[in-house]
Amino acid sequence: MENRKGAVITVSAPSGTGKTTIVKEILKEFPEIVFSVSATTRKKRKNEKNGVEYFFITVEEFKEKINAGDFVEWEKFYDYYYGTFKSYIDDNISAGRPVLIEIDVKGALHVKEIYPEAVLIYIYPPNLQELEKRLKGRQTEDEADFKKRIERAKMELSLKDRFDYLIENKDLNIAVSQVKSLINNIINKENS
Ligand code: ADP
Ligand code: 5GP
């Protein structure tokens, strides 16, 4: 069909739940999905590459992009800015490609306001203790950042009922296969 737009899919979860781990598996399984690379002002982690996980930019550069209207949405949390590029999403969905956005919980709700057809997936941890354990085990945050992430997780967990699909990440393999099957359905529905 002509002019068919690609799906917009968001994946959200409190920090440390496992969404990046799951999204990496999804992108391997569905090479046709375009990953929306956000901009951030936080520091690059050891295993990250500029332009792959994020575009790592300065606060000044970020503010210029806000003023230029480059973002669909942006958020400031844990003292860092994060923003989703509008033209990247629009270009890809206009070309019929599905776009996956890994985004915080509030950001996903903003995306739905701009793209009402977006499908919002929420991944949640078995409990807060397990979340703390995973976040500590990842060893990417200092103590202050860790505390901020856990505080924010409590707020984010309270918003989960506003999402289209909820998936628990207890056993990683099970969660990955549930998200794969869900995304398969979303993409095939768009193409039918
Ligand atoms: P997020 O992107 O949600 O912040 P990550 O994908 O970075 O989370 O995962 C946080 C940590 O938890 C990582 O060390 C990851 O290997 C681990 N992890 C992910 N899923 C599980 C799971 N089901 N059980 C145990 N550990 C997990
Ligand atoms: P991290 O620093 O762990 O990579 O990400 C912190 C949080 O920012 C995660 O919940 C992640 O999904 C979210 N995030 C990443 N990119 C964006 C974005 O463009 N906008 C918003 N609002 N959140 C984002």
mmCIF file with all atom_site columns, N, CA, C and O in Angstrom, residues 100-139:
data_model
loop_
_atom_site.group_PDB
_atom_site.id
_atom_site.type_symbol
_atom_site.label_atom_id
_atom_site.label_alt_id
_atom_site.label_comp_id
_atom_site.label_asym_id
_atom_site.label_entity_id
_atom_site.label_seq_id
_atom_site.pdbx_PDB_ins_code
_atom_site.Cartn_x
_atom_site.Cartn_y
_atom_site.Cartn_z
_atom_site.occupancy
_atom_site.B_iso_or_equiv
_atom_site.pdbx_formal_charge
_atom_site.auth_seq_id
_atom_site.auth_comp_id
_atom_site.auth_asym_id
_atom_site.auth_atom_id
_atom_site.pdbx_PDB_model_num
ATOM 1   N N  . LEU A 1 100 ? 12.000 2.022  16.725 1.00 0.00 ? 100 LEU A N  1
ATOM 2   C CA . LEU A 1 100 ? 11.939 1.660  18.144 1.00 0.00 ? 100 LEU A CA 1
ATOM 3   C C  . LEU A 1 100 ? 12.646 2.747  18.959 1.00 0.00 ? 100 LEU A C  1
ATOM 4   O O  . LEU A 1 100 ? 13.791 3.110  18.663 1.00 0.00 ? 100 LEU A O  1
ATOM 5   N N  . ILE A 1 101 ? 11.951 3.251  19.957 1.00 0.00 ? 101 ILE A N  1
ATOM 6   C CA . ILE A 1 101 ? 12.523 4.300  20.811 1.00 0.00 ? 101 ILE A CA 1
ATOM 7   C C  . ILE A 1 101 ? 12.665 3.754  22.230 1.00 0.00 ? 101 ILE A C  1
ATOM 8   O O  . ILE A 1 101 ? 11.674 3.352  22.841 1.00 0.00 ? 101 ILE A O  1
ATOM 9   N N  . GLU A 1 102 ? 13.893 3.720  22.726 1.00 0.00 ? 102 GLU A N  1
ATOM 10  C CA . GLU A 1 102 ? 14.114 3.326  24.129 1.00 0.00 ? 102 GLU A CA 1
ATOM 11  C C  . GLU A 1 102 ? 14.093 4.620  24.921 1.00 0.00 ? 102 GLU A C  1
ATOM 12  O O  . GLU A 1 102 ? 14.903 5.520  24.672 1.00 0.00 ? 102 GLU A O  1
ATOM 13  N N  . ILE A 1 103 ? 13.185 4.727  25.845 1.00 0.00 ? 103 ILE A N  1
ATOM 14  C CA . ILE A 1 103 ? 12.913 6.049  26.419 1.00 0.00 ? 103 ILE A CA 1
ATOM 15  C C  . ILE A 1 103 ? 12.384 5.915  27.834 1.00 0.00 ? 103 ILE A C  1
ATOM 16  O O  . ILE A 1 103 ? 11.821 4.870  28.188 1.00 0.00 ? 103 ILE A O  1
ATOM 17  N N  . ASP A 1 104 ? 12.544 6.934  28.644 1.00 0.00 ? 104 ASP A N  1
ATOM 18  C CA . ASP A 1 104 ? 12.031 6.848  30.006 1.00 0.00 ? 104 ASP A CA 1
ATOM 19  C C  . ASP A 1 104 ? 10.493 6.907  29.970 1.00 0.00 ? 104 ASP A C  1
ATOM 20  O O  . ASP A 1 104 ? 9.892  7.238  28.946 1.00 0.00 ? 104 ASP A O  1
ATOM 21  N N  . VAL A 1 105 ? 9.906  6.590  31.111 1.00 0.00 ? 105 VAL A N  1
ATOM 22  C CA . VAL A 1 105 ? 8.458  6.428  31.189 1.00 0.00 ? 105 VAL A CA 1
ATOM 23  C C  . VAL A 1 105 ? 7.702  7.709  30.803 1.00 0.00 ? 105 VAL A C  1
ATOM 24  O O  . VAL A 1 105 ? 6.758  7.682  30.010 1.00 0.00 ? 105 VAL A O  1
ATOM 25  N N  . LYS A 1 106 ? 8.140  8.845  31.320 1.00 0.00 ? 106 LYS A N  1
ATOM 26  C CA . LYS A 1 106 ? 7.437  10.100 31.000 1.00 0.00 ? 106 LYS A CA 1
ATOM 27  C C  . LYS A 1 106 ? 7.618  10.453 29.530 1.00 0.00 ? 106 LYS A C  1
ATOM 28  O O  . LYS A 1 106 ? 6.703  10.947 28.873 1.00 0.00 ? 106 LYS A O  1
ATOM 29  N N  . GLY A 1 107 ? 8.821  10.196 29.010 1.00 0.00 ? 107 GLY A N  1
ATOM 30  C CA . GLY A 1 107 ? 9.103  10.472 27.594 1.00 0.00 ? 107 GLY A CA 1
ATOM 31  C C  . GLY A 1 107 ? 8.178  9.675  26.691 1.00 0.00 ? 107 GLY A C  1
ATOM 32  O O  . GLY A 1 107 ? 7.679  10.177 25.681 1.00 0.00 ? 107 GLY A O  1
ATOM 33  N N  . ALA A 1 108 ? 7.921  8.423  27.058 1.00 0.00 ? 108 ALA A N  1
ATOM 34  C CA . ALA A 1 108 ? 7.051  7.575  26.235 1.00 0.00 ? 108 ALA A CA 1
ATOM 35  C C  . ALA A 1 108 ? 5.637  8.167  26.186 1.00 0.00 ? 108 ALA A C  1
ATOM 36  O O  . ALA A 1 108 ? 4.985  8.179  25.132 1.00 0.00 ? 108 ALA A O  1
ATOM 37  N N  . LEU A 1 109 ? 5.178  8.692  27.321 1.00 0.00 ? 109 LEU A N  1
ATOM 38  C CA . LEU A 1 109 ? 3.834  9.273  27.348 1.00 0.00 ? 109 LEU A CA 1
ATOM 39  C C  . LEU A 1 109 ? 3.783  10.546 26.482 1.00 0.00 ? 109 LEU A C  1
ATOM 40  O O  . LEU A 1 109 ? 2.775  10.826 25.834 1.00 0.00 ? 109 LEU A O  1
ATOM 41  N N  . HIS A 1 110 ? 4.893  11.278 26.408 1.00 0.00 ? 110 HIS A N  1
ATOM 42  C CA . HIS A 1 110 ? 4.952  12.438 25.503 1.00 0.00 ? 110 HIS A CA 1
ATOM 43  C C  . HIS A 1 110 ? 4.914  11.993 24.047 1.00 0.00 ? 110 HIS A C  1
ATOM 44  O O  . HIS A 1 110 ? 4.265  12.627 23.210 1.00 0.00 ? 110 HIS A O  1
ATOM 45  N N  . VAL A 1 111 ? 5.644  10.905 23.749 1.00 0.00 ? 111 VAL A N  1
ATOM 46  C CA . VAL A 1 111 ? 5.667  10.402 22.368 1.00 0.00 ? 111 VAL A CA 1
ATOM 47  C C  . VAL A 1 111 ? 4.238  10.065 21.922 1.00 0.00 ? 111 VAL A C  1
ATOM 48  O O  . VAL A 1 111 ? 3.832  10.361 20.799 1.00 0.00 ? 111 VAL A O  1
ATOM 49  N N  . LYS A 1 112 ? 3.469  9.469  22.825 1.00 0.00 ? 112 LYS A N  1
ATOM 50  C CA . LYS A 1 112 ? 2.073  9.095  22.488 1.00 0.00 ? 112 LYS A CA 1
ATOM 51  C C  . LYS A 1 112 ? 1.236  10.330 22.143 1.00 0.00 ? 112 LYS A C  1
ATOM 52  O O  . LYS A 1 112 ? 0.324  10.257 21.331 1.00 0.00 ? 112 LYS A O  1
ATOM 53  N N  . GLU A 1 113 ? 1.550  11.458 22.787 1.00 0.00 ? 113 GLU A N  1
ATOM 54  C CA . GLU A 1 113 ? 0.798  12.686 22.475 1.00 0.00 ? 113 GLU A CA 1
ATOM 55  C C  . GLU A 1 113 ? 1.083  13.143 21.049 1.00 0.00 ? 113 GLU A C  1
ATOM 56  O O  . GLU A 1 113 ? 0.213  13.655 20.358 1.00 0.00 ? 113 GLU A O  1
ATOM 57  N N  . ILE A 1 114 ? 2.322  12.972 20.604 1.00 0.00 ? 114 ILE A N  1
ATOM 58  C CA . ILE A 1 114 ? 2.709  13.423 19.260 1.00 0.00 ? 114 ILE A CA 1
ATOM 59  C C  . ILE A 1 114 ? 2.366  12.377 18.203 1.00 0.00 ? 114 ILE A C  1
ATOM 60  O O  . ILE A 1 114 ? 1.984  12.714 17.086 1.00 0.00 ? 114 ILE A O  1
ATOM 61  N N  . TYR A 1 115 ? 2.542  11.095 18.569 1.00 0.00 ? 115 TYR A N  1
ATOM 62  C CA . TYR A 1 115 ? 2.240  9.992  17.641 1.00 0.00 ? 115 TYR A CA 1
ATOM 63  C C  . TYR A 1 115 ? 1.198  9.099  18.332 1.00 0.00 ? 115 TYR A C  1
ATOM 64  O O  . TYR A 1 115 ? 1.568  8.104  18.973 1.00 0.00 ? 115 TYR A O  1
ATOM 65  N N  . PRO A 1 116 ? -0.089 9.437  18.197 1.00 0.00 ? 116 PRO A N  1
ATOM 66  C CA . PRO A 1 116 ? -1.113 8.679  18.943 1.00 0.00 ? 116 PRO A CA 1
ATOM 67  C C  . PRO A 1 116 ? -1.147 7.196  18.568 1.00 0.00 ? 116 PRO A C  1
ATOM 68  O O  . PRO A 1 116 ? -1.625 6.370  19.334 1.00 0.00 ? 116 PRO A O  1
ATOM 69  N N  . GLU A 1 117 ? -0.625 6.872  17.384 1.00 0.00 ? 117 GLU A N  1
ATOM 70  C CA . GLU A 1 117 ? -0.623 5.466  16.952 1.00 0.00 ? 117 GLU A CA 1
ATOM 71  C C  . GLU A 1 117 ? 0.545  4.681  17.575 1.00 0.00 ? 117 GLU A C  1
ATOM 72  O O  . GLU A 1 117 ? 0.645  3.457  17.389 1.00 0.00 ? 117 GLU A O  1
ATOM 73  N N  . ALA A 1 118 ? 1.425  5.350  18.297 1.00 0.00 ? 118 ALA A N  1
ATOM 74  C CA . ALA A 1 118 ? 2.595  4.670  18.877 1.00 0.00 ? 118 ALA A CA 1
ATOM 75  C C  . ALA A 1 118 ? 2.145  3.574  19.848 1.00 0.00 ? 118 ALA A C  1
ATOM 76  O O  . ALA A 1 118 ? 1.129  3.705  20.535 1.00 0.00 ? 118 ALA A O  1
ATOM 77  N N  . VAL A 1 119 ? 2.914  2.485  19.873 1.00 0.00 ? 119 VAL A N  1
ATOM 78  C CA . VAL A 1 119 ? 2.618  1.387  20.794 1.00 0.00 ? 119 VAL A CA 1
ATOM 79  C C  . VAL A 1 119 ? 3.646  1.454  21.924 1.00 0.00 ? 119 VAL A C  1
ATOM 80  O O  . VAL A 1 119 ? 4.852  1.425  21.680 1.00 0.00 ? 119 VAL A O  1
ATOM 81  N N  . LEU A 1 120 ? 3.150  1.572  23.150 1.00 0.00 ? 120 LEU A N  1
ATOM 82  C CA . LEU A 1 120 ? 4.044  1.771  24.298 1.00 0.00 ? 120 LEU A CA 1
ATOM 83  C C  . LEU A 1 120 ? 4.218  0.477  25.103 1.00 0.00 ? 120 LEU A C  1
ATOM 84  O O  . LEU A 1 120 ? 3.244  -0.065 25.624 1.00 0.00 ? 120 LEU A O  1
ATOM 85  N N  . ILE A 1 121 ? 5.447  0.014  25.186 1.00 0.00 ? 121 ILE A N  1
ATOM 86  C CA . ILE A 1 121 ? 5.742  -1.210 25.937 1.00 0.00 ? 121 ILE A CA 1
ATOM 87  C C  . ILE A 1 121 ? 6.468  -0.828 27.236 1.00 0.00 ? 121 ILE A C  1
ATOM 88  O O  . ILE A 1 121 ? 7.391  -0.018 27.219 1.00 0.00 ? 121 ILE A O  1
ATOM 89  N N  . TYR A 1 122 ? 6.021  -1.440 28.324 1.00 0.00 ? 122 TYR A N  1
ATOM 90  C CA . TYR A 1 122 ? 6.626  -1.162 29.634 1.00 0.00 ? 122 TYR A CA 1
ATOM 91  C C  . TYR A 1 122 ? 7.188  -2.461 30.193 1.00 0.00 ? 122 TYR A C  1
ATOM 92  O O  . TYR A 1 122 ? 6.470  -3.460 30.301 1.00 0.00 ? 122 TYR A O  1
ATOM 93  N N  . ILE A 1 123 ? 8.457  -2.444 30.522 1.00 0.00 ? 123 ILE A N  1
ATOM 94  C CA . ILE A 1 123 ? 9.079  -3.621 31.117 1.00 0.00 ? 123 ILE A CA 1
ATOM 95  C C  . ILE A 1 123 ? 9.300  -3.330 32.598 1.00 0.00 ? 123 ILE A C  1
ATOM 96  O O  . ILE A 1 123 ? 9.806  -2.259 32.941 1.00 0.00 ? 123 ILE A O  1
ATOM 97  N N  . TYR A 1 124 ? 8.868  -4.258 33.446 1.00 0.00 ? 124 TYR A N  1
ATOM 98  C CA . TYR A 1 124 ? 9.016  -3.980 34.883 1.00 0.00 ? 124 TYR A CA 1
ATOM 99  C C  . TYR A 1 124 ? 9.801  -5.104 35.574 1.00 0.00 ? 124 TYR A C  1
ATOM 100 O O  . TYR A 1 124 ? 9.783  -6.258 35.137 1.00 0.00 ? 124 TYR A O  1
ATOM 101 N N  . PRO A 1 125 ? 10.488 -4.742 36.653 1.00 0.00 ? 125 PRO A N  1
ATOM 102 C CA . PRO A 1 125 ? 11.293 -5.733 37.380 1.00 0.00 ? 125 PRO A CA 1
ATOM 103 C C  . PRO A 1 125 ? 10.405 -6.547 38.316 1.00 0.00 ? 125 PRO A C  1
ATOM 104 O O  . PRO A 1 125 ? 9.318  -6.094 38.672 1.00 0.00 ? 125 PRO A O  1
ATOM 105 N N  . PRO A 1 126 ? 10.869 -7.721 38.763 1.00 0.00 ? 126 PRO A N  1
ATOM 106 C CA . PRO A 1 126 ? 10.055 -8.525 39.683 1.00 0.00 ? 126 PRO A CA 1
ATOM 107 C C  . PRO A 1 126 ? 9.753  -7.773 40.984 1.00 0.00 ? 126 PRO A C  1
ATOM 108 O O  . PRO A 1 126 ? 8.675  -7.897 41.543 1.00 0.00 ? 126 PRO A O  1
ATOM 109 N N  . ASN A 1 127 ? 10.713 -6.991 41.473 1.00 0.00 ? 127 ASN A N  1
ATOM 110 C CA . ASN A 1 127 ? 10.501 -6.175 42.681 1.00 0.00 ? 127 ASN A CA 1
ATOM 111 C C  . ASN A 1 127 ? 11.652 -5.161 42.792 1.00 0.00 ? 127 ASN A C  1
ATOM 112 O O  . ASN A 1 127 ? 12.626 -5.235 42.035 1.00 0.00 ? 127 ASN A O  1
ATOM 113 N N  . LEU A 1 128 ? 11.490 -4.244 43.757 1.00 0.00 ? 128 LEU A N  1
ATOM 114 C CA . LEU A 1 128 ? 12.463 -3.149 43.886 1.00 0.00 ? 128 LEU A CA 1
ATOM 115 C C  . LEU A 1 128 ? 13.845 -3.650 44.345 1.00 0.00 ? 128 LEU A C  1
ATOM 116 O O  . LEU A 1 128 ? 14.870 -3.114 43.904 1.00 0.00 ? 128 LEU A O  1
ATOM 117 N N  . GLN A 1 129 ? 13.863 -4.677 45.186 1.00 0.00 ? 129 GLN A N  1
ATOM 118 C CA . GLN A 1 129 ? 15.147 -5.220 45.667 1.00 0.00 ? 129 GLN A CA 1
ATOM 119 C C  . GLN A 1 129 ? 15.962 -5.772 44.501 1.00 0.00 ? 129 GLN A C  1
ATOM 120 O O  . GLN A 1 129 ? 17.161 -5.550 44.396 1.00 0.00 ? 129 GLN A O  1
ATOM 121 N N  . GLU A 1 130 ? 15.269 -6.479 43.612 1.00 0.00 ? 130 GLU A N  1
ATOM 122 C CA . GLU A 1 130 ? 15.956 -7.059 42.451 1.00 0.00 ? 130 GLU A CA 1
ATOM 123 C C  . GLU A 1 130 ? 16.455 -5.933 41.527 1.00 0.00 ? 130 GLU A C  1
ATOM 124 O O  . GLU A 1 130 ? 17.544 -6.010 40.963 1.00 0.00 ? 130 GLU A O  1
ATOM 125 N N  . LEU A 1 131 ? 15.660 -4.881 41.408 1.00 0.00 ? 131 LEU A N  1
ATOM 126 C CA . LEU A 1 131 ? 16.069 -3.740 40.586 1.00 0.00 ? 131 LEU A CA 1
ATOM 127 C C  . LEU A 1 131 ? 17.360 -3.122 41.136 1.00 0.00 ? 131 LEU A C  1
ATOM 128 O O  . LEU A 1 131 ? 18.305 -2.841 40.384 1.00 0.00 ? 131 LEU A O  1
ATOM 129 N N  . GLU A 1 132 ? 17.392 -2.931 42.459 1.00 0.00 ? 132 GLU A N  1
ATOM 130 C CA . GLU A 1 132 ? 18.590 -2.360 43.094 1.00 0.00 ? 132 GLU A CA 1
ATOM 131 C C  . GLU A 1 132 ? 19.795 -3.258 42.847 1.00 0.00 ? 132 GLU A C  1
ATOM 132 O O  . GLU A 1 132 ? 20.888 -2.783 42.545 1.00 0.00 ? 132 GLU A O  1
ATOM 133 N N  . LYS A 1 133 ? 19.575 -4.559 42.945 1.00 0.00 ? 133 LYS A N  1
ATOM 134 C CA . LYS A 1 133 ? 20.661 -5.525 42.747 1.00 0.00 ? 133 LYS A CA 1
ATOM 135 C C  . LYS A 1 133 ? 21.212 -5.428 41.316 1.00 0.00 ? 133 LYS A C  1
ATOM 136 O O  . LYS A 1 133 ? 22.422 -5.396 41.100 1.00 0.00 ? 133 LYS A O  1
ATOM 137 N N  . ARG A 1 134 ? 20.317 -5.338 40.339 1.00 0.00 ? 134 ARG A N  1
ATOM 138 C CA . ARG A 1 134 ? 20.759 -5.264 38.936 1.00 0.00 ? 134 ARG A CA 1
ATOM 139 C C  . ARG A 1 134 ? 21.514 -3.970 38.662 1.00 0.00 ? 134 ARG A C  1
ATOM 140 O O  . ARG A 1 134 ? 22.529 -3.952 37.979 1.00 0.00 ? 134 ARG A O  1
ATOM 141 N N  . LEU A 1 135 ? 20.959 -2.882 39.210 1.00 0.00 ? 135 LEU A N  1
ATOM 142 C CA . LEU A 1 135 ? 21.578 -1.573 38.970 1.00 0.00 ? 135 LEU A CA 1
ATOM 143 C C  . LEU A 1 135 ? 22.973 -1.524 39.606 1.00 0.00 ? 135 LEU A C  1
ATOM 144 O O  . LEU A 1 135 ? 23.925 -1.040 38.990 1.00 0.00 ? 135 LEU A O  1
ATOM 145 N N  . LYS A 1 136 ? 23.084 -2.063 40.820 1.00 0.00 ? 136 LYS A N  1
ATOM 146 C CA . LYS A 1 136 ? 24.400 -2.131 41.491 1.00 0.00 ? 136 LYS A CA 1
ATOM 147 C C  . LYS A 1 136 ? 25.349 -3.010 40.688 1.00 0.00 ? 136 LYS A C  1
ATOM 148 O O  . LYS A 1 136 ? 26.497 -2.660 40.442 1.00 0.00 ? 136 LYS A O  1
ATOM 149 N N  . GLY A 1 137 ? 24.821 -4.170 40.248 1.00 0.00 ? 137 GLY A N  1
ATOM 150 C CA . GLY A 1 137 ? 25.639 -5.155 39.528 1.00 0.00 ? 137 GLY A CA 1
ATOM 151 C C  . GLY A 1 137 ? 26.181 -4.599 38.221 1.00 0.00 ? 137 GLY A C  1
ATOM 152 O O  . GLY A 1 137 ? 27.232 -5.025 37.744 1.00 0.00 ? 137 GLY A O  1
ATOM 153 N N  . ARG A 1 138 ? 25.464 -3.632 37.630 1.00 0.00 ? 138 ARG A N  1
ATOM 154 C CA . ARG A 1 138 ? 25.902 -3.077 36.351 1.00 0.00 ? 138 ARG A CA 1
ATOM 155 C C  . ARG A 1 138 ? 27.161 -2.215 36.515 1.00 0.00 ? 138 ARG A C  1
ATOM 156 O O  . ARG A 1 138 ? 27.915 -2.034 35.566 1.00 0.00 ? 138 ARG A O  1
ATOM 157 N N  . GLN A 1 139 ? 27.327 -1.674 37.710 1.00 0.00 ? 139 GLN A N  1
ATOM 158 C CA . GLN A 1 139 ? 28.536 -0.893 38.054 1.00 0.00 ? 139 GLN A CA 1
ATOM 159 C C  . GLN A 1 139 ? 28.801 0.273  37.107 1.00 0.00 ? 139 GLN A C  1
ATOM 160 O O  . GLN A 1 139 ? 29.934 0.499  36.705 1.00 0.00 ? 139 GLN A O  1
#
